[in-house]
Coordinates of C-alpha atoms in Angstrom, one line a residue:
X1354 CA 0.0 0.0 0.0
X1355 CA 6.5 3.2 3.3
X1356 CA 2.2 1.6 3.3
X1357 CA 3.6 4.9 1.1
X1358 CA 0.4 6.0 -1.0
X1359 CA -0.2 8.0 -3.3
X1360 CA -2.1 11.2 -1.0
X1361 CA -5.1 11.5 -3.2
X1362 CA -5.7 8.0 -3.3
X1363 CA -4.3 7.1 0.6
X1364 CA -7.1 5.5 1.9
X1365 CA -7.5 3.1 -0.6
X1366 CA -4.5 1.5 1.0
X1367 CA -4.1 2.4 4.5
X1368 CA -0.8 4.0 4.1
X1369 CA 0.4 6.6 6.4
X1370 CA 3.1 9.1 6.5
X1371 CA 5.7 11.4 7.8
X1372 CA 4.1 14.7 8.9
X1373 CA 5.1 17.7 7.8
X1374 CA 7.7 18.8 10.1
X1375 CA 8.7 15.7 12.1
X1376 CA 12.1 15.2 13.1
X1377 CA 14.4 12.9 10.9
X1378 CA 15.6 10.0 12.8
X1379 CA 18.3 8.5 13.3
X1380 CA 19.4 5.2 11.6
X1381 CA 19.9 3.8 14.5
X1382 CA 16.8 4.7 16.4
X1383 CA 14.9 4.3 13.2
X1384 CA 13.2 0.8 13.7
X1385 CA 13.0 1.2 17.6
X1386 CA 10.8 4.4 16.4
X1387 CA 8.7 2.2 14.2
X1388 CA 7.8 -0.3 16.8
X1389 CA 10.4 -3.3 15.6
X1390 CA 12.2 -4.3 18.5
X1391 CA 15.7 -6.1 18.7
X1392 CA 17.0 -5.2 14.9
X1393 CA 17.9 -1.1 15.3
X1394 CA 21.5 -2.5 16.1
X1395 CA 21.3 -4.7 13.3
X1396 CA 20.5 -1.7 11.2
X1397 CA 23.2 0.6 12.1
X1398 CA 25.9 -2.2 11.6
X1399 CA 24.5 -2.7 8.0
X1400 CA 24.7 0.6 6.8
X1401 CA 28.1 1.4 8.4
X1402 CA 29.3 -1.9 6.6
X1403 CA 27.5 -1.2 3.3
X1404 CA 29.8 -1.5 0.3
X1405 CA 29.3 -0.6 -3.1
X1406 CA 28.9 -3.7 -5.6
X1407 CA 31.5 -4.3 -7.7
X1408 CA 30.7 -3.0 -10.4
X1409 CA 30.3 0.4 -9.4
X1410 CA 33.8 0.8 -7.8
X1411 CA 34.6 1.9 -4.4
X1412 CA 32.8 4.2 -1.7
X1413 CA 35.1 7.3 -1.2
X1414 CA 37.3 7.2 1.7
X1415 CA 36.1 9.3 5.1
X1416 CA 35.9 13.0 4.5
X1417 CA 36.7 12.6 1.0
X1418 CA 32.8 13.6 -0.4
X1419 CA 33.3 16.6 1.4
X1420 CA 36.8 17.2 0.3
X1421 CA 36.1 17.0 -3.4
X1422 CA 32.6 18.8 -4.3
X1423 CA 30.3 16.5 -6.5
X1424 CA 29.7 17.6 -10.0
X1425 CA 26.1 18.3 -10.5
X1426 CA 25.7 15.9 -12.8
X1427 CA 26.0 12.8 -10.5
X1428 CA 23.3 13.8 -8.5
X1429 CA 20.1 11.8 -8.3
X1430 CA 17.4 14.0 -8.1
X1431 CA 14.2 11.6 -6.5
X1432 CA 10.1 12.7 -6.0
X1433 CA 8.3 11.0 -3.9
X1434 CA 4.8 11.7 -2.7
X1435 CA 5.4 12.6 0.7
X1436 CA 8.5 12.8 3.4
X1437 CA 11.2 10.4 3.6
X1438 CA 12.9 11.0 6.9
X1439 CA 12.9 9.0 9.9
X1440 CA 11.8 5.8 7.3
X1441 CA 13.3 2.8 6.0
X1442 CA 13.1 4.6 2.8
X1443 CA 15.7 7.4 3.6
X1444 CA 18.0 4.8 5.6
X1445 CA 17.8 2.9 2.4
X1446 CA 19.1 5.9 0.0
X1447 CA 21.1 7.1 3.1
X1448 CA 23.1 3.5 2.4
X1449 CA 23.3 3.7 -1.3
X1450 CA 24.7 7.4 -1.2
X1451 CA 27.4 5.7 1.4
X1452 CA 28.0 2.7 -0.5
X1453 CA 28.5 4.8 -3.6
X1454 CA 29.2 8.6 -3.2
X1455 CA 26.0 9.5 -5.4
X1456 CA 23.9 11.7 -3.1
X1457 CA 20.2 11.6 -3.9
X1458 CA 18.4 14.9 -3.9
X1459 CA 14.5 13.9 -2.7
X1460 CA 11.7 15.8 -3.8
X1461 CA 9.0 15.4 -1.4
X1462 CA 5.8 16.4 -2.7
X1463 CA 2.6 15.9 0.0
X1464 CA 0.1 17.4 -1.9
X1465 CA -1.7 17.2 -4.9
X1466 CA 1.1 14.5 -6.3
X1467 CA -0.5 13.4 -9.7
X1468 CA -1.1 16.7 -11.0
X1469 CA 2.7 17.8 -9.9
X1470 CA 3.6 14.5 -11.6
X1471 CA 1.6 15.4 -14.8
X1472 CA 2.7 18.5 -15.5
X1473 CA 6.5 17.7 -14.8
X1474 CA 6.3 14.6 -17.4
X1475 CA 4.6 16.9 -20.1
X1476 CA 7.1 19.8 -19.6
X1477 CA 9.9 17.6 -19.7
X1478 CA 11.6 18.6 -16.6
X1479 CA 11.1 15.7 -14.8
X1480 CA 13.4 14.1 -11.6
X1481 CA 15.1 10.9 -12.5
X1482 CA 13.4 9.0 -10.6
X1483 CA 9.4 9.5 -9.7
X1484 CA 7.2 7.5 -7.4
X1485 CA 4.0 6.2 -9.0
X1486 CA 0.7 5.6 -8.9
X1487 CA 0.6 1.5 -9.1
X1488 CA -2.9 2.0 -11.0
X1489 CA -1.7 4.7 -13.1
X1490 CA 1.5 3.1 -14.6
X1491 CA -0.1 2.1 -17.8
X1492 CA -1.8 5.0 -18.7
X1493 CA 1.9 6.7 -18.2
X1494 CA 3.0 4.1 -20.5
X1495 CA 0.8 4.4 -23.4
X1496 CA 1.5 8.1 -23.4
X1497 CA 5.1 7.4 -24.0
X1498 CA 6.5 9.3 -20.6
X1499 CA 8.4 6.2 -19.1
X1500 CA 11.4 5.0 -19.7
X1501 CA 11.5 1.4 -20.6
X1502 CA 14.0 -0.6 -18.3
X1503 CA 14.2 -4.1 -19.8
X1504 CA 18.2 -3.3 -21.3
X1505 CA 19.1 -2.4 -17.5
X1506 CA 16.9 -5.4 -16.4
X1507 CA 18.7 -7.7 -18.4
X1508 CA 22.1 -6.1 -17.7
X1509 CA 21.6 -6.6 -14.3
X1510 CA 21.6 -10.3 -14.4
X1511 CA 18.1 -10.0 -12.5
X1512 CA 16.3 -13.5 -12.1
X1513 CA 12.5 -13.4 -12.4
X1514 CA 12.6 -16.0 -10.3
X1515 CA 14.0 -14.7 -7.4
X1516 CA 11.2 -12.4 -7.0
X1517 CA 7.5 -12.7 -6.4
X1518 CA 6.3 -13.3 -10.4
X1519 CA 2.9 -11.6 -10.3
X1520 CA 4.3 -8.8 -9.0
X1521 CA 7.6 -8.6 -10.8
X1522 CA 5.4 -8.8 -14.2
X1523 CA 3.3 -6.2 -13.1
X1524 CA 5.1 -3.3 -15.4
X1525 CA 5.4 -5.4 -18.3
X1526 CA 3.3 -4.1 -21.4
X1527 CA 3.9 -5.3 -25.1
X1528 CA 7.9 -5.7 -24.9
X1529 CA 8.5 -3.2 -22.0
X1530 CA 9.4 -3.5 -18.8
X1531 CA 7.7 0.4 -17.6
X1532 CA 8.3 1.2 -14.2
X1533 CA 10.4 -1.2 -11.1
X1534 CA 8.4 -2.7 -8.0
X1535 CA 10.2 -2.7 -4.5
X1536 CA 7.8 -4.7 -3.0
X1537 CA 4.2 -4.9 -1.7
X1538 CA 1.5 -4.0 0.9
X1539 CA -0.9 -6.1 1.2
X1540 CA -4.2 -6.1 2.7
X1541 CA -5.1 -8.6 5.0
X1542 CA -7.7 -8.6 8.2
X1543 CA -6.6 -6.9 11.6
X1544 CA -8.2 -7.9 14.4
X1545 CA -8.4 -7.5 18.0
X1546 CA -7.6 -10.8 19.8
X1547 CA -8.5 -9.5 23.1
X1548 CA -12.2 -8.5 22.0
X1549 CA -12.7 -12.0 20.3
X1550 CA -11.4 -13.5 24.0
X1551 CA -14.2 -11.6 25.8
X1552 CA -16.8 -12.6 23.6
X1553 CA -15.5 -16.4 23.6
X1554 CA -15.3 -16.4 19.5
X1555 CA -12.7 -18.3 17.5
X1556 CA -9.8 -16.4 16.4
X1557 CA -9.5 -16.4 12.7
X1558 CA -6.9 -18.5 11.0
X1559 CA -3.3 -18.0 10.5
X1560 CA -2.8 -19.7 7.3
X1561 CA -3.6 -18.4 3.8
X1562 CA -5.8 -21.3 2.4
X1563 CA -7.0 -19.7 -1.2
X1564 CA -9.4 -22.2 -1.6
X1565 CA -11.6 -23.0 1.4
X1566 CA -12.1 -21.7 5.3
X1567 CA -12.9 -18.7 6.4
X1568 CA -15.5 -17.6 4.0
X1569 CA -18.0 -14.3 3.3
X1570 CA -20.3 -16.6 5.6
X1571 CA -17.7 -17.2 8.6
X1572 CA -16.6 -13.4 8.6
X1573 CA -19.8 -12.3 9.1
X1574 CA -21.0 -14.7 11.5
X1575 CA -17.7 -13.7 13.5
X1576 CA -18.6 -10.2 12.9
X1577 CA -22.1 -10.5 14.2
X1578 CA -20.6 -12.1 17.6
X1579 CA -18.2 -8.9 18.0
X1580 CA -21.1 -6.6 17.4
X1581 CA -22.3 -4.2 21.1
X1582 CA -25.0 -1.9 18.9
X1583 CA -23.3 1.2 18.5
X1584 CA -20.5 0.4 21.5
X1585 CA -18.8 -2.1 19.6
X1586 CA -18.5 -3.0 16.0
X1587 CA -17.6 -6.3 14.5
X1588 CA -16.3 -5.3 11.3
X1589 CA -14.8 -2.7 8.7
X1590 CA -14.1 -3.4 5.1
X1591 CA -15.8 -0.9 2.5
X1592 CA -13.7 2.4 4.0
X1593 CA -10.5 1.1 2.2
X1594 CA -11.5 0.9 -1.5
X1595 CA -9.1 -1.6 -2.2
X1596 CA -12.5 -3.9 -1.3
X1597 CA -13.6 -3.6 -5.2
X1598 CA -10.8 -5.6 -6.5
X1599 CA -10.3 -7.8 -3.9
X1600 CA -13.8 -8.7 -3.2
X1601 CA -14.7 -8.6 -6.3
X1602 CA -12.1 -11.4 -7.7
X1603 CA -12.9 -13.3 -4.4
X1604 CA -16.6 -13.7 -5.8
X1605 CA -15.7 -15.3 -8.9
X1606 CA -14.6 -12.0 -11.3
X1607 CA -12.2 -13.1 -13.5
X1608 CA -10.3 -9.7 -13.7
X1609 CA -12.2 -7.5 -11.1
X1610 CA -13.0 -3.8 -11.6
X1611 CA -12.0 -3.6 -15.5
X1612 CA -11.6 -6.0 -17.5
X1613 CA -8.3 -7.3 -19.1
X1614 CA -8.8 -5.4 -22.2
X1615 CA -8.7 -2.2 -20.4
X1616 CA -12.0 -1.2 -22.0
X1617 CA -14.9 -2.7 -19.7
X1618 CA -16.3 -1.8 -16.1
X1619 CA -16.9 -5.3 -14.8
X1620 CA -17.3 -4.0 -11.8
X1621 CA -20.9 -3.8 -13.1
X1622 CA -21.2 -7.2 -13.9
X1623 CA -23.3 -9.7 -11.3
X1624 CA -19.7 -10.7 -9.4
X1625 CA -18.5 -7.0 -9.1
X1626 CA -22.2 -5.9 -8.5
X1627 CA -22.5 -8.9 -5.1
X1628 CA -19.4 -8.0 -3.8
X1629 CA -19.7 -4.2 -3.6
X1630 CA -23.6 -5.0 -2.4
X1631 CA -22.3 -7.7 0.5
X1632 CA -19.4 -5.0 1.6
X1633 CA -22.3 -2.5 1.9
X1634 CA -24.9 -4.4 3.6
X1635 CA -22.6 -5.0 6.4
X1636 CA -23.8 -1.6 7.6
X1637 CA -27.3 -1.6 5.6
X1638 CA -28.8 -4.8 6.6
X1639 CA -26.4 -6.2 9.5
X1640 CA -25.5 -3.1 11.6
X1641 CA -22.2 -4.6 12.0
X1642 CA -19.7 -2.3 10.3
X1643 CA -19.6 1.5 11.1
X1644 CA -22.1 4.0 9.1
X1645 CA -20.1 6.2 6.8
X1646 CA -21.5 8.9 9.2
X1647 CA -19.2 7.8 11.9
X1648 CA -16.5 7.0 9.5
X1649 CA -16.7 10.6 8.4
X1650 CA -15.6 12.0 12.6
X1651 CA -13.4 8.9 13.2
X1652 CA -11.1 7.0 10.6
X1653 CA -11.1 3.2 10.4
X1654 CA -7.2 3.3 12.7
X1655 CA -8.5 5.4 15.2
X1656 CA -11.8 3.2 15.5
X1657 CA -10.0 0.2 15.7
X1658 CA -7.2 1.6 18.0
X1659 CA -9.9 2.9 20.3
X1660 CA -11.3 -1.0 20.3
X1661 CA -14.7 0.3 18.5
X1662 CA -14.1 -2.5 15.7
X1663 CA -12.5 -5.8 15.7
X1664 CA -12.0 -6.4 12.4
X1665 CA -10.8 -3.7 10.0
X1666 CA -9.6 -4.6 6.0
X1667 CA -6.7 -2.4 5.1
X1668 CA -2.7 -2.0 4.0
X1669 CA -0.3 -4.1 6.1
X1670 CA 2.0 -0.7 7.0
X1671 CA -0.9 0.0 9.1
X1672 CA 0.7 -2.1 11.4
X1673 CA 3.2 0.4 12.0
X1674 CA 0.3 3.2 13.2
X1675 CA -1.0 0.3 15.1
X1676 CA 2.4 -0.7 17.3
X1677 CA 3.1 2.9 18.3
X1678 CA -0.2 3.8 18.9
X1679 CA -2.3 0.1 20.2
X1680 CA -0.9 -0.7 24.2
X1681 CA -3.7 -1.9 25.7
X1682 CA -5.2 -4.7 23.9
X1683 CA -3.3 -7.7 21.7
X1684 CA -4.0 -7.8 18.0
X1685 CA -2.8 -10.0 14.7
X1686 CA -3.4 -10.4 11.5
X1687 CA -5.5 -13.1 9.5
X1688 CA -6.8 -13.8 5.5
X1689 CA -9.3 -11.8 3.9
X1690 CA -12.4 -13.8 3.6
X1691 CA -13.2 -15.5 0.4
X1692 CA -16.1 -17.4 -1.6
X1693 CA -15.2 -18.7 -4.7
X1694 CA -11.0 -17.7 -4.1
X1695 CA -9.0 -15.9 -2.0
X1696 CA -6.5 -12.8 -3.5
X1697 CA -6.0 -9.4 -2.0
X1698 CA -5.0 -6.5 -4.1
X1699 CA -1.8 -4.9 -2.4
X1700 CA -0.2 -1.2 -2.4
X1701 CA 2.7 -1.7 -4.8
X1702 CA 5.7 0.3 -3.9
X1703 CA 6.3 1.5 -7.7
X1704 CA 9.0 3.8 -9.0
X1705 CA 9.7 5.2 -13.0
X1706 CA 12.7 6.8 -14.5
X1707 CA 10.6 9.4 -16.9
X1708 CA 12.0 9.2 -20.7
X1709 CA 13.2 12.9 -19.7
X1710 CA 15.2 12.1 -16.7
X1711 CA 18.7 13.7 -17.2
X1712 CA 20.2 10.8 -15.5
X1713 CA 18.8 7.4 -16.3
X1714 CA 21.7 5.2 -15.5
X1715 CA 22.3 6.2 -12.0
X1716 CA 18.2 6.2 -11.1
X1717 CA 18.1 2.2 -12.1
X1718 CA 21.1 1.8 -10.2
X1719 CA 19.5 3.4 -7.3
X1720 CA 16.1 1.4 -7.9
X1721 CA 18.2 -1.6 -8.2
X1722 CA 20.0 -1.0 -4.8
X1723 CA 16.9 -0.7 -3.2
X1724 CA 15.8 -4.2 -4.2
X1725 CA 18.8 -6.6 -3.2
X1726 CA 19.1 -8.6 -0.5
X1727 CA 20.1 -6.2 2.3
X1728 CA 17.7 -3.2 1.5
X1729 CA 14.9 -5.9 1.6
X1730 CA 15.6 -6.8 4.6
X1731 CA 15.7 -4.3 6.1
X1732 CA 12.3 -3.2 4.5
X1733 CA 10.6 -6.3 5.5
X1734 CA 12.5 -5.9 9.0
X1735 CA 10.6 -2.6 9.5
X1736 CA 7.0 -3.9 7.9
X1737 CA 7.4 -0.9 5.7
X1738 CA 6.4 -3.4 3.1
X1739 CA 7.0 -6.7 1.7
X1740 CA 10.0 -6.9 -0.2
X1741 CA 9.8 -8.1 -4.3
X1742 CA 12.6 -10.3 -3.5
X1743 CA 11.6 -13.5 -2.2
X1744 CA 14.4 -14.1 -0.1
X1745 CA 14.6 -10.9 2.1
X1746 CA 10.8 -11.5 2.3
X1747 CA 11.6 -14.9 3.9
X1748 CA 13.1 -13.1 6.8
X1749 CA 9.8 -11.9 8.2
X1750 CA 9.7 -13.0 11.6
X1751 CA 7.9 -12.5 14.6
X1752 CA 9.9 -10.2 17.2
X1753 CA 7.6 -10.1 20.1
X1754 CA 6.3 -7.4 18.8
X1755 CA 2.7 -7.7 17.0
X1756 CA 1.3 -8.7 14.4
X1757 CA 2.8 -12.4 15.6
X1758 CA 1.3 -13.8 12.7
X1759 CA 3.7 -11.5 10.6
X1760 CA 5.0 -14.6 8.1
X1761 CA 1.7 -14.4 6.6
X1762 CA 1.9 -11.4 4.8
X1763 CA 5.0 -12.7 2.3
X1764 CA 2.0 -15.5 1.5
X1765 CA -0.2 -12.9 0.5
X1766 CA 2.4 -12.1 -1.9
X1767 CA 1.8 -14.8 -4.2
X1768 CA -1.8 -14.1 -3.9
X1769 CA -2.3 -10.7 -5.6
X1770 CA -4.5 -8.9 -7.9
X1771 CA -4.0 -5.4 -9.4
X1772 CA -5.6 -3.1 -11.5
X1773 CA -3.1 -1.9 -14.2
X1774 CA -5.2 -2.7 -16.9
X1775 CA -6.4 0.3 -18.1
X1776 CA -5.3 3.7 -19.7
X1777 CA -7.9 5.7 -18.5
X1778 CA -8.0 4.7 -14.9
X1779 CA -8.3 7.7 -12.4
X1780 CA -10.7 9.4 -14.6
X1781 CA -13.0 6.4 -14.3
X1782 CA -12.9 6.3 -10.8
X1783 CA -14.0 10.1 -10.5
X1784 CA -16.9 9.0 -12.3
X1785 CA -17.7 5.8 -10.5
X1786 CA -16.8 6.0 -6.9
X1787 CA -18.7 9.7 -5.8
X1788 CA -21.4 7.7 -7.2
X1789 CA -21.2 5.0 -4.7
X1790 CA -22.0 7.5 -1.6
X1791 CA -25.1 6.3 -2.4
X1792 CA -24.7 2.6 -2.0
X1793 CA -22.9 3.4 1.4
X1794 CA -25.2 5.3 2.5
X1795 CA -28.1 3.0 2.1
X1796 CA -30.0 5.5 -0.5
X1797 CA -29.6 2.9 -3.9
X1798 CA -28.6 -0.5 -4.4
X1799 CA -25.1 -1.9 -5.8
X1800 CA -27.1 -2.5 -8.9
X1801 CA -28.6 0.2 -10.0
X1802 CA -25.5 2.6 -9.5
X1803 CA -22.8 0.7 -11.2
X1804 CA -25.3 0.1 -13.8
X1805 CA -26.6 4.1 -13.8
X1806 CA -22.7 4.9 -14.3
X1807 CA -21.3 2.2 -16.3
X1808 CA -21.8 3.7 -19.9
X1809 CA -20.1 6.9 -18.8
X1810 CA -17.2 4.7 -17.2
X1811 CA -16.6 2.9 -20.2
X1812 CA -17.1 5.7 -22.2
X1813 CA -13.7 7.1 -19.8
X1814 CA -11.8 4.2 -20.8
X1815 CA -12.0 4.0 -24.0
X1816 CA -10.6 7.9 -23.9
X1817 CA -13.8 9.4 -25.2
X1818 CA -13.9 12.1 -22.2

C-alpha cells in the first residue's frame, strides 16, 4: 500500500506518512521508532558496513565527499509523494549514497502528487526518478513518458525468479518493462484478539488457504458475535477501497473492476455488482460495520485503536500506526475472507525513471540497490512493506512485537490482484466512486448505481472524455 500512498488516493490502501515537520531519525533509532524491537542495532551495523557492488567501484574514503565537491551531474534527483525522513526509505538511499558517493536529492511532494507528476512529465523537466501511482503506470506508459528498463533489467543479471512473479510482471506491457516494484502492501484482516477472548469467539486463522475456510459466511458470523449496537463494531471493510478488486475477484470475477482489455467496467457485472452489495450491507442490513456517518468523525485506525471495531480490511503498514499507537489490547493479523477464491490487491511500492530524466543510469542503479538482499531486509524488517525479493521476504519473523502472525503477509504475496489494466484509470474512478456514496449510505442498491454509471465509465476508458 512506506504503506507509502499516493495522498489523493491514501485510503485506498491504509498508508500513512511522515508529517510535515517531524524530526528525521536517526538510523539507529529508526526501527525502535517504528515499533520493531531487537533489529535497530542490526541496522546501524549494516549501513556502516555497506559496500558498493563491484561493479560500481569503491565508496570514497572518510571526508573525501566533502573534500572534493560533487559535480552536479552525478546527482540523483528523486520525488516521492510525501517525506522520507525518519523511514526505511531514507536509511535505504542514506546507504546507497554511502556505498557509492551518489547523493540523492528527494523531492517530497505531500500534496496534490499526480497533478505535480503530470505537469512535470509533459514539460519535460522531470526528476530521475518518480514514485507512481501503481494504478496509473499504464496510462503513463501508453502516453510514452516512461522510460523502458528491460536493457538495464537484463544487464543486471536479474532473475525473475527470485522475486514474487505476479508482481515482478506487473510493469510489463507489449515488450516493455515500464516502471520497477520494490515490494508490496498487502491487505489482509486486523483484528483485536482480546475483543474475540471476551466474547468467547474463535480467532480467525493464520494460514492463507486460497481455496476453502474462512468464507464471506464465517466473517460475518464472527462479525455479528463482536457486534455491542453502537459500542462495539464487528467489522470494517468498505472504508479502504481496495475492497472492489479484492472482493470482487474473491466472488468469482475473472479480472475484477476492469476487464483485461482495459475497456470494460466489470465491476458492473453480477460478481463485481454482489461484492460491492455484501461489503455495503454489512452496515445496511447487519448493523455490524460503522455507518459512513461515523467514519466521516473517526477514521477506520483510530476506531480500531480505540477498540470500537475488531475487524478492519486495510494496508499491512498500518501495522506500523497500530504498534506505536495500540498498548492496551493484543491484536494480529488473518486472511481476507473468500467465496469462490481468496486474493488481496496490495499497495505496490512502484517507482519510473521518466523518458526525460537527465540521468537514467544512475536512477536504475539506485532502484536496483533498493531491491537486493540487504535493503529488503531491512524493509521487511521494518513492515514498511513486503519486499519483491523472495528471499529478504523470507526473513519476516515474529519479534515479540505484533502482528505475531507477521510470516503471513510474504503469502499474500503470491496471492495478488491489481488493476493496471487500463489507460484511462483515475478518470473512471472520479466517475464511478462519488457515485457509490449512495450505496454506502443505504440510498440505492449496488445495482442500479454501477449500472446508472457504467456507460459513462466505459465511455472514460476508452478515452472518449
Amino acid at each position: 500500500m512506506l504503506q507509502a500512498t499516493n495522498p489523493s488516493d491514501k485510503e485506498r490502501s491504509g498508508e500513512s506518512r511522515t508529517p510535515a515537520g517531524a524530526i528525521p531519525l536517526s538510523r539507529r533509532s529508526l526501527l525502535k521508532s517504528l515499533g520493531v524491537g531487537g533489529v535497530s542495532l542490526w541496522l546501524g551495523n549494516l549501513l556502516a558496513a555497506c559496500s558498493p557492488p563491484a561493479s560500481r567501484g569503491s565508496a570514497p574514503a572518510a571526508g573525501e565527499a566533502a573534500a572534493q565537491p560533487v559535480e552536479e551531474e552525478r546527482v540523483i534527483e528523486f520525488m516521492n509523494w510525501g517525506a522520507v525522513e525518519g523511514t526505511p526509505l531514507q536509511a535505504a538511499i542514506d546507504a546507497f549514497s554511502e556505498a557509492t558517493g551518489i547523493p540523492v536529492k528527494v523531492w517530497p511532494v505531500p500534496a496534490r502528487y499526480e497533478d505535480k507528476m503530470r505537469t512535470l512529465l509533459a514539460a519535460g523537466t522531470t526528476p530521475d526518478v518518480m514514485r507512481v501511482n501503481d494504478d496509473y503506470v499504464r496510462g503513463y506508459t501508453v502516453k510514452k513518458q516512461l522510460t523502458d528498463l528491460r536493457p538495464y533489467i537484463e544487464a543486471s543479471g536479474l532473475n525473475e525468479d527470485d522475486f514474487f512473479s505476479f508482481i515482478y510482471q506487473f510493469p510489463m506491457y507489449e515488450g516493455g518493462y515500464w516502471a520497477w516494484c520494490l515490494g508490496n502492501q498487502p491487505r489482509v484482516i486486523f483484528y483485536n484478539v482480546d475483543l474475540f477472548k471476551e466474547a468467547g469467539v474463535e480467532l480467525p486463522p493464520t494460514e492463507w488457504n486460497p481455496n476453502e475456510g474462512w468464507t464471506w459466511d464465517d466473517f460475518l458470523e464472527t462479525a455479528q458475535k463482536l457486534t455491542k449496537g453502537e459500542e462495539q463494531f464487528g467489522a470494517l471493510v468498505y472504508h479502504d477501497t481496495g475492497y472492489e478488486q479484492t472482493f470482487s475477484i474473491n466472488n468469482g470475477s475473472p479480472s475484477g473492476i476492469y476487464s483485461e482489455d482495459g475497456l470494460r467496467f466489470t465491476l458492473a457485472d453480477p460478481e463485481g455488482v454482489e461484492a460491492v452489495q455484501w461489503c455495503t450491507d454489512l452496515t445496511c442490513v447487519h448493523n455490524v460495520q460503522p455507518t459512513r456517518g461515523l467514519l466521516a468523525q473517526l477514521n477506520a485506525s483510530q476506531l480500531f485503536i480505540g477498540g470500537k471495531v475488531a475487524m478492519v480490511f486495510t494496508g499491512s503498514t498500518t501495522a506500523i500506526d497500530f504498534r506505536n499507537n495500540i498498548t492496551d489490547f493484543e491484536w494480529d493479523i488473518a486472511p481476507v475472507p473468500m467465496r469462490k477464491k481468496r486474493f488481496t490487491e496490495g499497495s505496490l511500492i512502484v517507482f519510473c525513471i521518466p523518458r526525460s530524466a537527465k540521468h537514467p543510469d544512475l536512477g536504475w542503479q539506485l532502484l536496483e540497490w533498493m531491491t537486493n538482499q540487504e535493503m529488503g531486509e531491512l524493509f521487511a524488517s521494518t513492515r514498511y512493506f513486503i519486499p519483491i525479493r523472495k528471499s529478504a521476504a523470507a526473513t519476516l519473523e515474529p519479534d515479540g512485537s505484533p502482528p505475531n502472525n507477521v510470516k503471513l503477509l510474504a503469502v499474500a504475496n503470491e496471492y495478488q490482484t491489481t488493476v493496471n489494466f487500463t489507460e484511462n484509470t483515475e478518470r473512471a474512478r472520479q466517475i464511478y466512486r462519488p457515485q457509490l456514496d449512495l450505496v454506502y449510505t443505504c440510498k440505492e442498491s449496488a445495482e442500479t448505481v454501477l449500472n446508472q454509471v457504467r456507460p459513462e465509465v466505459e465511455a472514460a476508458l476508452a478515452g472518449k472524455f
